[in-house]
XYZ file of C-alpha atoms in Angstrom:
197
model
C -0.358 0.081 0.101
C 2.468 2.673 0.526
C 5.045 1.839 -2.666
C 1.497 1.819 -4.403
C 0.469 5.328 -2.490
C 3.919 5.990 -3.691
C 4.463 5.117 -7.601
C 0.784 6.532 -8.162
C 2.330 10.636 -6.635
C 5.093 9.524 -8.679
C 2.652 9.222 -11.858
C 0.306 11.834 -11.921
C 3.030 14.425 -11.248
C 5.413 14.260 -13.167
C 3.133 12.953 -15.841
C 5.358 11.768 -19.093
C 8.910 12.645 -17.259
C 8.198 9.486 -15.330
C 9.524 6.479 -17.267
C 9.715 3.820 -14.177
C 10.053 2.549 -10.613
C 12.061 0.220 -8.878
C 13.121 -1.090 -5.238
C 16.520 -1.730 -4.792
C 19.095 -1.772 -2.295
C 17.966 -4.957 0.772
C 14.366 -5.061 -0.943
C 16.093 -5.988 -4.204
C 19.428 -8.832 -3.538
C 17.959 -10.005 0.154
C 19.253 -9.574 3.112
C 16.584 -6.925 4.918
C 15.047 -6.585 7.667
C 12.990 -4.719 10.112
C 15.166 -2.215 10.702
C 15.633 -1.561 6.537
C 15.176 0.553 4.787
C 13.773 1.333 1.911
C 15.666 1.439 -1.175
C 13.580 3.643 -4.379
C 14.790 5.074 -7.851
C 12.800 7.029 -10.370
C 13.937 6.671 -13.894
C 12.573 10.137 -15.363
C 12.902 11.356 -19.039
C 15.187 15.321 -17.577
C 15.664 16.148 -15.018
C 13.238 17.855 -12.507
C 11.819 21.388 -13.136
C 10.915 23.360 -10.058
C 7.988 22.623 -9.475
C 8.469 19.117 -10.008
C 10.861 19.388 -7.340
C 7.533 21.202 -5.133
C 5.004 19.256 -5.512
C 7.183 15.182 -4.869
C 8.565 16.939 -2.160
C 4.753 17.355 -0.123
C 3.880 13.932 -1.438
C 6.631 12.367 -0.010
C 5.144 14.598 3.296
C 1.610 12.652 2.922
C 3.096 9.568 2.227
C 5.359 9.934 5.730
C 2.125 10.115 7.029
C 0.452 7.003 6.320
C 1.307 5.437 10.268
C 3.548 2.768 8.092
C 6.960 2.289 9.523
C 9.015 1.844 5.679
C 7.150 4.472 4.289
C 9.416 6.966 7.055
C 12.022 4.682 6.069
C 11.605 5.411 2.588
C 15.277 6.340 0.510
C 16.220 6.925 -3.053
C 16.755 9.252 -5.854
C 15.194 10.659 -8.934
C 17.818 9.219 -12.490
C 17.490 11.512 -15.565
C 17.632 8.651 -17.879
C 20.915 9.862 -20.014
C 22.830 9.767 -16.983
C 21.391 6.685 -15.398
C 22.254 4.879 -19.247
C 25.741 6.226 -19.252
C 28.337 4.758 -16.393
C 31.126 7.777 -17.143
C 28.384 9.913 -15.375
C 28.503 9.232 -11.894
C 30.110 12.254 -10.532
C 26.765 14.728 -11.785
C 24.937 14.911 -8.536
C 21.451 13.800 -8.890
C 17.642 14.616 -6.791
C 18.746 12.343 -3.970
C 15.971 12.093 -0.618
C 17.796 10.290 2.650
C 16.484 7.090 4.928
C 13.830 9.072 7.205
C 14.399 13.222 5.291
C 11.377 15.079 3.663
C 13.717 17.255 2.733
C 15.319 16.358 -1.481
C 19.062 17.309 -1.871
C 21.469 16.909 -4.581
C 23.722 13.733 -3.046
C 26.065 11.484 -5.344
C 25.046 8.712 -2.750
C 22.476 6.960 -5.483
C 24.362 8.025 -8.544
C 27.241 4.408 -8.633
C 27.640 1.002 -10.679
C 26.690 -0.724 -6.978
C 23.610 0.898 -7.490
C 23.272 -0.031 -10.907
C 24.289 -3.047 -10.979
C 21.675 -4.339 -8.290
C 19.116 -2.126 -10.441
C 20.004 -4.333 -13.589
C 20.382 -7.773 -11.258
C 17.432 -7.843 -9.220
C 15.601 -4.543 -8.957
C 11.812 -5.316 -8.632
C 9.849 -3.405 -10.544
C 6.901 -1.028 -9.561
C 5.582 0.406 -12.358
C 7.833 0.598 -16.198
C 9.543 -1.789 -18.354
C 12.552 -3.894 -16.839
C 14.978 -2.033 -15.395
C 17.844 -3.064 -18.046
C 15.992 -1.537 -20.469
C 17.955 2.093 -18.249
C 20.951 0.556 -18.134
C 23.889 -1.236 -20.197
C 25.889 -4.150 -17.742
C 28.344 -2.892 -15.531
C 32.054 -4.769 -16.579
C 33.331 -6.433 -12.659
C 36.816 -4.603 -13.256
C 34.642 -1.576 -12.882
C 32.459 -1.963 -10.825
C 35.206 -4.062 -8.346
C 37.424 -1.256 -8.879
C 34.443 1.723 -7.948
C 33.880 -0.324 -4.249
C 37.796 -0.663 -3.486
C 37.422 2.948 -3.697
C 34.642 3.257 -1.879
C 36.223 1.014 1.088
C 39.763 3.443 1.485
C 37.586 6.483 1.715
C 34.722 4.907 4.526
C 38.116 3.243 6.150
C 40.059 6.482 6.562
C 36.969 8.156 7.580
C 36.851 5.597 10.166
C 40.318 6.249 10.840
C 40.502 10.146 11.264
C 36.435 9.840 13.567
C 34.723 11.898 10.957
C 32.422 8.853 11.180
C 31.733 7.268 14.530
C 31.395 3.392 15.487
C 30.737 5.250 19.298
C 27.655 2.521 19.145
C 27.128 -0.612 18.971
C 24.778 -0.797 15.135
C 26.902 1.652 13.671
C 30.118 -1.389 14.459
C 27.776 -3.903 13.017
C 27.486 -2.048 10.564
C 31.124 -1.258 9.377
C 31.733 -4.387 9.857
C 28.588 -6.245 8.166
C 29.547 -3.355 4.881
C 33.287 -4.517 4.729
C 32.213 -7.858 3.398
C 29.420 -6.892 2.031
C 32.805 -5.239 0.042
C 35.180 -7.771 0.021
C 32.767 -10.503 -1.449
C 32.182 -8.357 -4.147
C 35.750 -8.236 -4.934
C 36.021 -11.823 -4.752
C 33.458 -12.441 -6.608
C 32.426 -9.595 -9.312
C 28.187 -9.353 -8.095
C 26.673 -7.630 -5.743
C 24.782 -8.961 -2.284
C 23.407 -8.712 1.072
C 25.443 -7.711 4.126
C 24.487 -11.561 4.975
C 25.768 -13.600 2.159
C 28.588 -11.662 3.090
C 29.153 -12.428 5.981
């Protein structure tokens, strides 16, 4: 019901700018649990206009208030199709809504090869054609290079203290994420944190 409301509102607001909506993350590749967020990706024909962004903010606020745990833990991005379909455009910030937030921001968070790989291989269709319609195959060497770089960047943040490991949740999350990333380096696939462990 939450996803139906979410997608119907998107379609109404975006009209012919809406090309498709998909579930990614743990609901796509497995390993989700009661504490998971709900990762979504919306493919759009062109970047959002200010009027569309304003209406989508109102819509996401309405969905957030549905009274469901999952409605309060939606996280996703609006991908212009020319960016999603180009593996060389991961350096362009796109409109992103963080888990639990009602404020859009320009971010690189979801504009990754890892996200493209998961959506293409395991993305759950909410509306639109198969994700591979928009996303070309991600070469294994490029996928593992991105993951390796993420391991280094995040590791430096942990060692410098800018990412804090002072809670049990953060410690568990970091260990499982590194297991998952090491698993990708070994297998060339993106799977769940439990699979990595």
